[in-house]
XYZ file of C-alpha atoms in Angstrom:
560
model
C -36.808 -28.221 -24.266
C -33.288 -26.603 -25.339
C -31.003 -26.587 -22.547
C -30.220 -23.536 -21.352
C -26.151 -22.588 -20.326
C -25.407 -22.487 -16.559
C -24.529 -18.713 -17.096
C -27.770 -17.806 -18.322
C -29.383 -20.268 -15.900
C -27.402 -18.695 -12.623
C -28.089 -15.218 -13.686
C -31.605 -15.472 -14.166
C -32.312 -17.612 -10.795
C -30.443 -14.432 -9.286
C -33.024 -12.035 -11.098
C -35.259 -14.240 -10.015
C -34.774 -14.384 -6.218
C -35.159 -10.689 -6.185
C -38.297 -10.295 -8.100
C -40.497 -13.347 -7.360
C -42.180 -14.029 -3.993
C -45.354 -16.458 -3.224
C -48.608 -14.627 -3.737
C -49.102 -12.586 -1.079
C -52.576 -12.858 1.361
C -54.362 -10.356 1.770
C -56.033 -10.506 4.786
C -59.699 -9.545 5.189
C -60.929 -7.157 8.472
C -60.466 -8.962 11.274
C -57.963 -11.569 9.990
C -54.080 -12.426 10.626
C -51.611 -9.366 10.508
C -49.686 -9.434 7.241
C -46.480 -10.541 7.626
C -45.705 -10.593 3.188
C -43.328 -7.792 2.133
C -44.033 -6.143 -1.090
C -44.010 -7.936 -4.256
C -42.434 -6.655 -7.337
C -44.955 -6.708 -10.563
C -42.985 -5.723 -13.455
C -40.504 -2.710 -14.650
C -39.536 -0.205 -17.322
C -37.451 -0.772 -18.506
C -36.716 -4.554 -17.175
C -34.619 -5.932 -14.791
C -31.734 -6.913 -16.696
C -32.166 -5.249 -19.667
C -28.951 -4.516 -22.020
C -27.711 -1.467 -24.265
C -29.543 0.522 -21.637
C -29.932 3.923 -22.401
C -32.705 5.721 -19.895
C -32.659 8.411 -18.240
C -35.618 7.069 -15.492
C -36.568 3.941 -14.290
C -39.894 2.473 -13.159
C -40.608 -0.598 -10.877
C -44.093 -1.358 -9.599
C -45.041 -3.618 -7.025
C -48.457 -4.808 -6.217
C -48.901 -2.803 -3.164
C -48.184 0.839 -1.799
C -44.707 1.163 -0.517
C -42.331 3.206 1.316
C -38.659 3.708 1.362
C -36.677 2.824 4.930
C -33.174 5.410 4.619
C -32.895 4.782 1.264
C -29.756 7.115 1.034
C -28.083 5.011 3.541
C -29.411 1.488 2.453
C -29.371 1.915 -1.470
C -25.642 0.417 -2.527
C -24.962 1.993 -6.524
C -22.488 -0.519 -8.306
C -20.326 0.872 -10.054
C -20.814 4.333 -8.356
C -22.332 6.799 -10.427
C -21.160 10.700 -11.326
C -24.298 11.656 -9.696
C -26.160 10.026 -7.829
C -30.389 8.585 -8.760
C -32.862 10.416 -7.297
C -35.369 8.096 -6.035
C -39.066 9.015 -5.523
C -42.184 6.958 -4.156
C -45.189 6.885 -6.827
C -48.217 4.892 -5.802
C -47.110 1.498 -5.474
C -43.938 1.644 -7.002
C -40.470 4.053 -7.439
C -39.200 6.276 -9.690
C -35.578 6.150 -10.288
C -34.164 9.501 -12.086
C -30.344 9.335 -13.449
C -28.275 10.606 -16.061
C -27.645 7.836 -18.622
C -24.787 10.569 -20.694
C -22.490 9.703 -17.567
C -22.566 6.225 -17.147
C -19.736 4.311 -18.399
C -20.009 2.314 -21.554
C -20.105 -1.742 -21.879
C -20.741 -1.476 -18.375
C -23.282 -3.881 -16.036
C -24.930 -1.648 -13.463
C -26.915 -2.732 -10.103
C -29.107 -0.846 -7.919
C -29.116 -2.756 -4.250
C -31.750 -1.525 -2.284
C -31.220 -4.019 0.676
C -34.556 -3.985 2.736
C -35.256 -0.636 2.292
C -38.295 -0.915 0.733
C -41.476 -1.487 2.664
C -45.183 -1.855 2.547
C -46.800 1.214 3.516
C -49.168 0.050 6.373
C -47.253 -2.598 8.640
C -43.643 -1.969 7.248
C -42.578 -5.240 5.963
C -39.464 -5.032 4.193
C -38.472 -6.550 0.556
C -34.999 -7.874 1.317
C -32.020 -7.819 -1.068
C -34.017 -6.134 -4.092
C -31.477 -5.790 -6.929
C -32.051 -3.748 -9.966
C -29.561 -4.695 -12.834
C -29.160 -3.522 -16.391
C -26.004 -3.543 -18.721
C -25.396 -0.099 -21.272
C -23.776 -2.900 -23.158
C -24.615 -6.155 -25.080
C -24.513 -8.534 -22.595
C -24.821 -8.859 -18.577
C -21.854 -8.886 -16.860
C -21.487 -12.468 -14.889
C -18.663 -12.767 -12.843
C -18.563 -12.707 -8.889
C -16.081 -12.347 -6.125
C -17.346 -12.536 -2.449
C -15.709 -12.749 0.931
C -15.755 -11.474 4.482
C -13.693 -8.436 6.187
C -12.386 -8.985 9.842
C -10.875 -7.065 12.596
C -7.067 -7.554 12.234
C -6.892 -7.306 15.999
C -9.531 -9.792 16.922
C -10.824 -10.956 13.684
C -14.659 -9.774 14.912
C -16.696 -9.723 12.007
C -16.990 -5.927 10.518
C -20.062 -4.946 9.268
C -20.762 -1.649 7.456
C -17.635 -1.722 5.735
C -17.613 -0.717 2.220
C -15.613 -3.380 -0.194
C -14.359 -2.030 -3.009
C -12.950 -3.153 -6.639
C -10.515 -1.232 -8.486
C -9.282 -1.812 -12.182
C -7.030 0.632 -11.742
C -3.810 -0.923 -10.041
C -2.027 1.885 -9.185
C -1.402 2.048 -5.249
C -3.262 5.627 -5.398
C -6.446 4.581 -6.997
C -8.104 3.852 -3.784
C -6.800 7.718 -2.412
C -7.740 9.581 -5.703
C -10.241 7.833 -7.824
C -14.318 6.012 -7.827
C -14.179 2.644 -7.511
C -14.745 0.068 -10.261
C -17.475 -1.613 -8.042
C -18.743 -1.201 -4.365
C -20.728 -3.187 -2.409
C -21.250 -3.523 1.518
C -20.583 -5.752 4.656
C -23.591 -7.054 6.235
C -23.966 -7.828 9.940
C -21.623 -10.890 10.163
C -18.834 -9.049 7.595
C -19.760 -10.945 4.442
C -20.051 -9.046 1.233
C -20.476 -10.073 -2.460
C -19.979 -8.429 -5.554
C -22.098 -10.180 -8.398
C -22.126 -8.908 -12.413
C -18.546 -7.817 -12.620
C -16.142 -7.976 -15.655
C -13.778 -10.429 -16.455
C -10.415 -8.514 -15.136
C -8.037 -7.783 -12.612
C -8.555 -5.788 -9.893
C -7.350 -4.912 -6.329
C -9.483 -5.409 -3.423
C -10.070 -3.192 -0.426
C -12.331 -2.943 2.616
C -13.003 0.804 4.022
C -14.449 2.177 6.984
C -15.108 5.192 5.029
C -15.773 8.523 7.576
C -16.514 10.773 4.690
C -18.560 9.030 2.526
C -16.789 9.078 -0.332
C -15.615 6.000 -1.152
C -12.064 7.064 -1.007
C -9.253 6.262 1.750
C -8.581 9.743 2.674
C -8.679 10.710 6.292
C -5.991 9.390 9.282
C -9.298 7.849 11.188
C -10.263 5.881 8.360
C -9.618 1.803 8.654
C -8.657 0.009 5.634
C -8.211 -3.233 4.768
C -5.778 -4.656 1.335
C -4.176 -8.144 -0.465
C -1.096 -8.701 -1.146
C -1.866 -9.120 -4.634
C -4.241 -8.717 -6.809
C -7.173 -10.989 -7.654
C -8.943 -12.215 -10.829
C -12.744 -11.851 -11.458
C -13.173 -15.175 -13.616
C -15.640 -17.102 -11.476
C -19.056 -17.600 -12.873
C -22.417 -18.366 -11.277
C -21.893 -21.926 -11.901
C -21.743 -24.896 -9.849
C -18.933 -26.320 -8.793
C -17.954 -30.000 -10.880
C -14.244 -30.754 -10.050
C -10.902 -30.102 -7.955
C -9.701 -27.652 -10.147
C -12.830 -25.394 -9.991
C -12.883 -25.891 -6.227
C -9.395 -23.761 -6.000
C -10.396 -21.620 -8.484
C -13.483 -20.728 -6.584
C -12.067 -20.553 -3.305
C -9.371 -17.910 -4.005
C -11.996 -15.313 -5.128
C -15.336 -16.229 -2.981
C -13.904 -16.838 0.211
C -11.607 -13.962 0.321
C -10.442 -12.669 3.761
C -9.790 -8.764 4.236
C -8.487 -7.628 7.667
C -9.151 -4.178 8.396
C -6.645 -1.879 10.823
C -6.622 1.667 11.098
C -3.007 3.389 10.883
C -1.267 4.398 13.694
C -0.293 7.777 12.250
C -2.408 9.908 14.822
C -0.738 12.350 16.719
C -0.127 11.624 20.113
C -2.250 14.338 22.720
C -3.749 14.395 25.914
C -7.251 13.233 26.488
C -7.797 15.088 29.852
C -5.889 16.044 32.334
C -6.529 16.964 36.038
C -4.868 18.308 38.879
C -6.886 15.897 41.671
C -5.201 17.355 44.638
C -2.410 20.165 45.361
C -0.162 16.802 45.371
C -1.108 14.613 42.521
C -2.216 14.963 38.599
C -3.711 12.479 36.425
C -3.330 12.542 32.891
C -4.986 10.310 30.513
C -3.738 9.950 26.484
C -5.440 8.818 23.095
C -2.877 6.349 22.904
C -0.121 3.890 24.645
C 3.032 6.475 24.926
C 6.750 4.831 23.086
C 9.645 4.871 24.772
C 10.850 7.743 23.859
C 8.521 10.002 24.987
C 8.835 12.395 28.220
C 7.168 14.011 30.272
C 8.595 16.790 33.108
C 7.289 19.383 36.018
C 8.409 23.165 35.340
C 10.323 23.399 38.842
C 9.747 20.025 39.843
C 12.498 18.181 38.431
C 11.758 15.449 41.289
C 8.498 14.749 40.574
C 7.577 11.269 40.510
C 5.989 9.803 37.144
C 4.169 6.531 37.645
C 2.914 5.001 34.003
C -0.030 2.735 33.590
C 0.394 -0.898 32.557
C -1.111 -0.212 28.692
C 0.816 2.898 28.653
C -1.996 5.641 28.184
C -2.152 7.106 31.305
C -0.358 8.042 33.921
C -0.036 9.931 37.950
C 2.676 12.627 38.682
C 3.494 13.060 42.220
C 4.802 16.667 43.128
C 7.286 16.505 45.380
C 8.217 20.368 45.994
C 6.186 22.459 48.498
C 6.478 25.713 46.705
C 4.787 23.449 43.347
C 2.392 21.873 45.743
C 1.550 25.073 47.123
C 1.649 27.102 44.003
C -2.147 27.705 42.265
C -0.816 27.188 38.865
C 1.418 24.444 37.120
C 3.442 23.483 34.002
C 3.920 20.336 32.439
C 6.040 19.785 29.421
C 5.899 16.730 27.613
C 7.963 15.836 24.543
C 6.725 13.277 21.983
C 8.063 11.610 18.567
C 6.728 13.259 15.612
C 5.122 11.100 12.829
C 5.610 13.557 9.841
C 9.080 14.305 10.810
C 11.015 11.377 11.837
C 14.046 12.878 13.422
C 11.455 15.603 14.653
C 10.414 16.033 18.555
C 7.196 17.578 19.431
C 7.330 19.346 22.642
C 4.269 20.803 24.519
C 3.382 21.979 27.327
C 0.177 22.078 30.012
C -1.223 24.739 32.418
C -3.271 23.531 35.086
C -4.638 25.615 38.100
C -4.476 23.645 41.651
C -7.338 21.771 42.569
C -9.960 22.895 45.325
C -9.568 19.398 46.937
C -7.964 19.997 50.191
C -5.680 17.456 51.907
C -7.741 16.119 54.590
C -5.471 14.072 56.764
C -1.542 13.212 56.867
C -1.854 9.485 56.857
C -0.371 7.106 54.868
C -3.189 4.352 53.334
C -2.556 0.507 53.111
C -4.350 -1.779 50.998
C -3.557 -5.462 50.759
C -6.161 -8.270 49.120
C -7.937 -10.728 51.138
C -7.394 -13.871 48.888
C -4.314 -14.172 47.603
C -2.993 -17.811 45.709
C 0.192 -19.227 47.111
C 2.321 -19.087 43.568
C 1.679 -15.410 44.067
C 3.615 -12.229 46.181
C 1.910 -10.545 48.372
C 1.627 -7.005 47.319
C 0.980 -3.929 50.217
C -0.016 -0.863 47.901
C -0.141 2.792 49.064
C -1.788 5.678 48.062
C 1.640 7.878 47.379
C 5.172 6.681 46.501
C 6.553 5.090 49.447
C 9.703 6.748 50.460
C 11.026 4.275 53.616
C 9.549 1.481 55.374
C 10.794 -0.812 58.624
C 10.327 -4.295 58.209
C 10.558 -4.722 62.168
C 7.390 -3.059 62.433
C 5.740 -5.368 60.400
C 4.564 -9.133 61.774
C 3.478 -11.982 59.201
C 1.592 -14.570 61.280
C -0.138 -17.800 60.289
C -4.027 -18.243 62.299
C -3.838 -21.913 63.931
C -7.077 -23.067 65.783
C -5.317 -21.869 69.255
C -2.571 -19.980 68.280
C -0.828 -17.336 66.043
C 2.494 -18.595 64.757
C 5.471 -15.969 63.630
C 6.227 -16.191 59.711
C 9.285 -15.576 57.719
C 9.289 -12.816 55.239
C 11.293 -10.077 53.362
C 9.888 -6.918 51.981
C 11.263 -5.040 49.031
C 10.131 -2.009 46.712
C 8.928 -3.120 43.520
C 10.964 -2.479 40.688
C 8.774 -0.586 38.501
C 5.679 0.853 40.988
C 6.697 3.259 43.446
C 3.442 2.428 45.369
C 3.947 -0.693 45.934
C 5.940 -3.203 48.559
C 6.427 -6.927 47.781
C 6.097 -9.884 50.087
C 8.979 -12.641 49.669
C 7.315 -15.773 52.053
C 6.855 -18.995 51.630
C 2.762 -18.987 52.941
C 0.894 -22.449 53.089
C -1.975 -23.399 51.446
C -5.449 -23.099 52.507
C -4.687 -20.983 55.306
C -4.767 -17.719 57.115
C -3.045 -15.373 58.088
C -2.720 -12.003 59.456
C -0.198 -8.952 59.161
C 0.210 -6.721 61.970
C 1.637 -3.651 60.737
C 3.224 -1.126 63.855
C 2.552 2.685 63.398
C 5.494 4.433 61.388
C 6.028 1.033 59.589
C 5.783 3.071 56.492
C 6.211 6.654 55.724
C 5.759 8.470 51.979
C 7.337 10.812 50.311
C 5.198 13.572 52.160
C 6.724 12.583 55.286
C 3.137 10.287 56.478
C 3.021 7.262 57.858
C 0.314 4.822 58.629
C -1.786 3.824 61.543
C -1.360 1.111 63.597
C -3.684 -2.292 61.590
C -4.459 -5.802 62.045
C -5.430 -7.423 58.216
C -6.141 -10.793 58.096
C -6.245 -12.680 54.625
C -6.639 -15.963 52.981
C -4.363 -18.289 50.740
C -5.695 -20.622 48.055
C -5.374 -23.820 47.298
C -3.162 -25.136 44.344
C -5.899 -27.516 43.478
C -7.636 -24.786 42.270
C -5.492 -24.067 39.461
C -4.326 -25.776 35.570
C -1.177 -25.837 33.876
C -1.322 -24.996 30.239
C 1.337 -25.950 27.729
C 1.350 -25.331 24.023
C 4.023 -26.739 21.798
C 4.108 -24.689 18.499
C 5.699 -26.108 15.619
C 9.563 -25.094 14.296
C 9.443 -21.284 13.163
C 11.708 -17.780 13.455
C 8.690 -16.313 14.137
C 8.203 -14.396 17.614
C 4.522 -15.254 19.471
C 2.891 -13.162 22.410
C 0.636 -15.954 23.722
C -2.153 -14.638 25.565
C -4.711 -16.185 27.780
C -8.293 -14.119 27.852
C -11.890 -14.002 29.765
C -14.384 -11.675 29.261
C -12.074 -9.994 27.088
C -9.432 -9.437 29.675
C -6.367 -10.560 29.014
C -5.739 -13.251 32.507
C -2.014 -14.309 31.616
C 0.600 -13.424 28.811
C 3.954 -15.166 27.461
C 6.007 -12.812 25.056
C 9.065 -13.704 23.020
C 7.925 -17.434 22.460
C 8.521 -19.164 19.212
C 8.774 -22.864 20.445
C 6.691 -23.557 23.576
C 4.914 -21.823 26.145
C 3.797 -22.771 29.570
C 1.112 -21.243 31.700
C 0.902 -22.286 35.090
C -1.655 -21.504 38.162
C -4.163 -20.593 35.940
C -7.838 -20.611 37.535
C -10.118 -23.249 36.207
C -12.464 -21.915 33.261
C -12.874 -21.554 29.810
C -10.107 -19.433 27.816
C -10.057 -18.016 24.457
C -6.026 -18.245 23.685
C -4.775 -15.773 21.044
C -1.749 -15.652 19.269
C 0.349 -12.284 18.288
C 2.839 -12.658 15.232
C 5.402 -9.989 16.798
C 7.520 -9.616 13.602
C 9.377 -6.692 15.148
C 9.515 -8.483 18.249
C 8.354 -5.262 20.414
C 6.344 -7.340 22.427
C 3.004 -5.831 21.433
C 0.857 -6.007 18.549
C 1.872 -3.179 15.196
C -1.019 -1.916 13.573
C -0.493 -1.732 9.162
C 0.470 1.152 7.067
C -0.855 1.198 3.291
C 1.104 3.040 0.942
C 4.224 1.241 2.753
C 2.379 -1.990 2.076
C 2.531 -2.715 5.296
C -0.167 -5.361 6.596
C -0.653 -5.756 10.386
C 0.407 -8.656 12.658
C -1.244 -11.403 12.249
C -3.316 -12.871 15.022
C -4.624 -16.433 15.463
C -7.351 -17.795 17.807
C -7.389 -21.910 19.151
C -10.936 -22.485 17.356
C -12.331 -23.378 20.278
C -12.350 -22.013 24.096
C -10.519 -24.272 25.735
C -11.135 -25.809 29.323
C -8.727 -25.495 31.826
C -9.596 -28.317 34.883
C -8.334 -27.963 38.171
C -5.244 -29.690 39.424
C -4.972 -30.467 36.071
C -2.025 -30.151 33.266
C -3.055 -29.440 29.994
C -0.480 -29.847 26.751
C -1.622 -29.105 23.131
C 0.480 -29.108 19.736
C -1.018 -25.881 17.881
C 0.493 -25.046 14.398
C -1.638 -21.439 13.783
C -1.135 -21.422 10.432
C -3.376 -24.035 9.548
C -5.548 -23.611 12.954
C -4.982 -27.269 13.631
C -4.066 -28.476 17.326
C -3.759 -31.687 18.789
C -4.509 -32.741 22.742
């Protein structure tokens, strides 16, 4: 038997695999449900044929069928002028194209996914490929990879991966793709029967439809450089190969969407004559601003992630007033030196101030490496640490405590404890009437709260030594996708300490610009986002335990 050459031999298993299934059982009234999809019988003109020049296309299978969103499922690679038309007939399809306006010397495939079906209990053909060349020969080369979240490297599926032999940075803004193909569920994608070239590579979440990366709300993802379609189907025999193999079918595309949106407000309410709540599309910078038309006192208090925030009026004719005016200033992204400023009419709310006391909240558990935090409902404007008592609950007896208060630094709601409390215990605070009084002139009632301390037993250390670098880390510490602890401004070593026992997933920001939080990418600056890095596995943190690891994130390798 002559031996045929691994290209032929590749290419035809993968005609093969899409074409041939076992004989399908046909079962008799009464018998077991059929579970076979449809199987394909033959074609005109065949699958794989060369110098194609047809105008319609017609594939039977040995059963009737039915097309699942076939305009959504069906993946045309290269992308065609227009577009088939696809129609059911009997037990098989006809496929309807213009052959004047497809490209010459060019390998075409027609991936209809699982969209086609058997007619009576919906089994679905998966991965049918329909493949023909209007050249002399089948195309055989093959790239393949997987496209990620750049933020948590989740895989993305639904993302369309393109190939463009056109290296201009604009291509992928002005111009159809040299081939397409799609993500499926865990982010992989592959795109078989492709020349031998170079092309650039790009992932798209693709709003439009139109293969091209031209809307603000569109993600994209981009290499550095270029890559080279020169892998075959064959096996792989050396070293050598291994590399060559590895560069272009394990490729790794991180997606990001620009931050190039305009800032605005999201909603905004007035919640009582007192207080409005705002809430943005996106964490505010630095520079932005935000004031009350004849308020100039009013009190801004910012969220933690920056995208929304509480303004406390402070002046009874504003308070009292039924309408309002914010203005708010923001950087402008189109104009870099520009300002935007805007402004915000609100009508006073219907919510009427039911009593004139000031509210205290404290928690009831509270670990002994932490303050003690007394929040309020409005910015606290004095408070009298005389009438306040901090006593620790013995079996017989109630024993005074040492403490200072202060305002924190940042929140004007909030008062900090400075005590050194024991562990395992508790306590109770005995605050006096007029201990505290806001910025409305209220002050509280007369309370008893009793709460608990932990135990440092409960808690693990966590050290990670990184390896020598310039590089800036944000090290955080997350559960149930909650970030439970963050280090910024690390490039050495970080330390975690009273951390509650559990399983972590650690994550690693590259902060380039070292603005402790994580920069999306920009394309046409060439502008990738910051890397992130994940330990590969969730690691354990034991009670009264201390935990050190060497982690170089680079190569994902750590050491206990």
């Amino acid at each position: 038997m002559k031996k045929l050459n691994l290209i032929s031999f590749i290419f035809a298993i993968y005609i093969i695999l899409t074409i041939v299934s076992c004989a399908k059982q046909i079962a008799i009234s009464g018998g077991p449900k059929d579970t076979s999809p449809p199987k394909f019988v033959k074609s005109m003109p065949e699958n794989g044929s060369i110098n194609f020049n047809f105008d319609k296309i017609i594939i039977q299978f040995d059963e009737y069928i039915k097309l699942n969103n076939i305009n959504q499922k069906l993946i045309v690679s290269p992308p065609m002028k227009t577009k088939p038309i696809i129609t059911i007939k009997r037990k098989g399809i006809l496929i309807k194209l213009k052959s004047k306006e497809l490209e010459q010397n060019t390998t075409y495939t027609l991936n209809f996914n699982d969209a086609i079906a058997d007619n009576n209990e919906n089994n679905s053909l998966n991965s049918f490929v329909f493949a023909f060349s209007t050249g002399d020969k089948i195309d055989s080369l093959y790239c393949a990879g997987v496209v990620l979240d750049a933020f948590d490297r989740k895989p993305v599926k639904d993302a369309w991966v393109s190939l463009y032999s056109d290296l201009n940075d604009s291509a992928i803004i002005n111009t159809t793709p040299s081939y397409i193909t799609k993500t499926d569920q865990n982010g992989k994608f592959s795109i078989p029967f492709i020349k031998e070239n170079t092309y650039n590579i790009y992932a798209l979440i693709d709003n439009n439809y139109n293969y091209l990366f031209d809307l603000p709300e569109e993600s994209i993802a981009f290499l550095d450089s270029t890559i080279q379609a020169s892998v075959k189907f064959t096996p792989k025999t050396d070293s050598t190969e291994d590399k060559v193999i590895n560069q272009v079918l394990n490729l790794e595309l991180l997606i990001f969407k620009e931050d190039n949106q305009a800032q605005f407000i999201k909603s905004s309410k007035r919640t009582t004559p007192r207080l409005v709540e705002i809430n943005f599309n996106k964490a505010q910078y630095d520079d932005f601003e935000i004031a009350v038309a004849g308020d100039e006192n009013a009190i801004v208090n910012m969220n933690k992630d920056r995208d929304s925030l509480k303004i406390f009026l402070t002046k009874e004719e504003i308070i009292d007033s039924s309408k309002l005016k914010l203005i708010l200033k923001y950087p402008d992204f189109e104009l870099s030196n520009n300002i935007i400023i805007d402004t915000v009419n609100l009508r006073t709310a219907d919510i009427e101030i039911k009593d004139n006391i000031a509210k205290l909240f404290l928690p009831k558990t509270i670990g002994t490496h932490s303050n003690l935090e007394i929040k309020t409902d409005y910015p606290i404007a004095d408070f009298d640490s005389d009438k306040l008592k901090l006593e620790l609950i013995s079996e017989d007896e109630y024993i005074d405590t040492d403490f200072e208060l202060e305002k924190d630094s940042i929140n004007p709601l909030i008062i900090r404890f400075k005590s050194k409390l024991l562990e395992k215990s508790e306590y109770r605070i005995i605050f006096d009437s007029l201990f505290l009084k806001n910025i409305y002139n209220e002050t509280n009632l007369a309370d008893t709260v009793n709460f608990k301390t932990t135990s440092s037993s409960e808690y693990g250390n966590f050290k990670i030594i990184f390896p020598e670098t310039n590089t800036n880390y944000i090290v955080q510490m997350i559960q149930n996708e909650k970030v439970i602890a963050e280090n910024k401004e690390i490039n050495k070593e970080v330390e975690f300490k009273f951390l509650k026992a559990g399983k972590y997933i650690v994550k690693i920001i590259e902060d380039l610009n070292t603005n402790a939080r994580w920069d999306t990418g920009n394309y046409m600056e060439k502008k990738q986002a910051e890397k992130v890095y994940f330990l590969p596995v969730e690691y354990e943190i034991r009670a009264n335990w201390s935990h050190e690891i060497e982690w170089d994130p680079i190569t994902n390798k750590f050491i206990e």
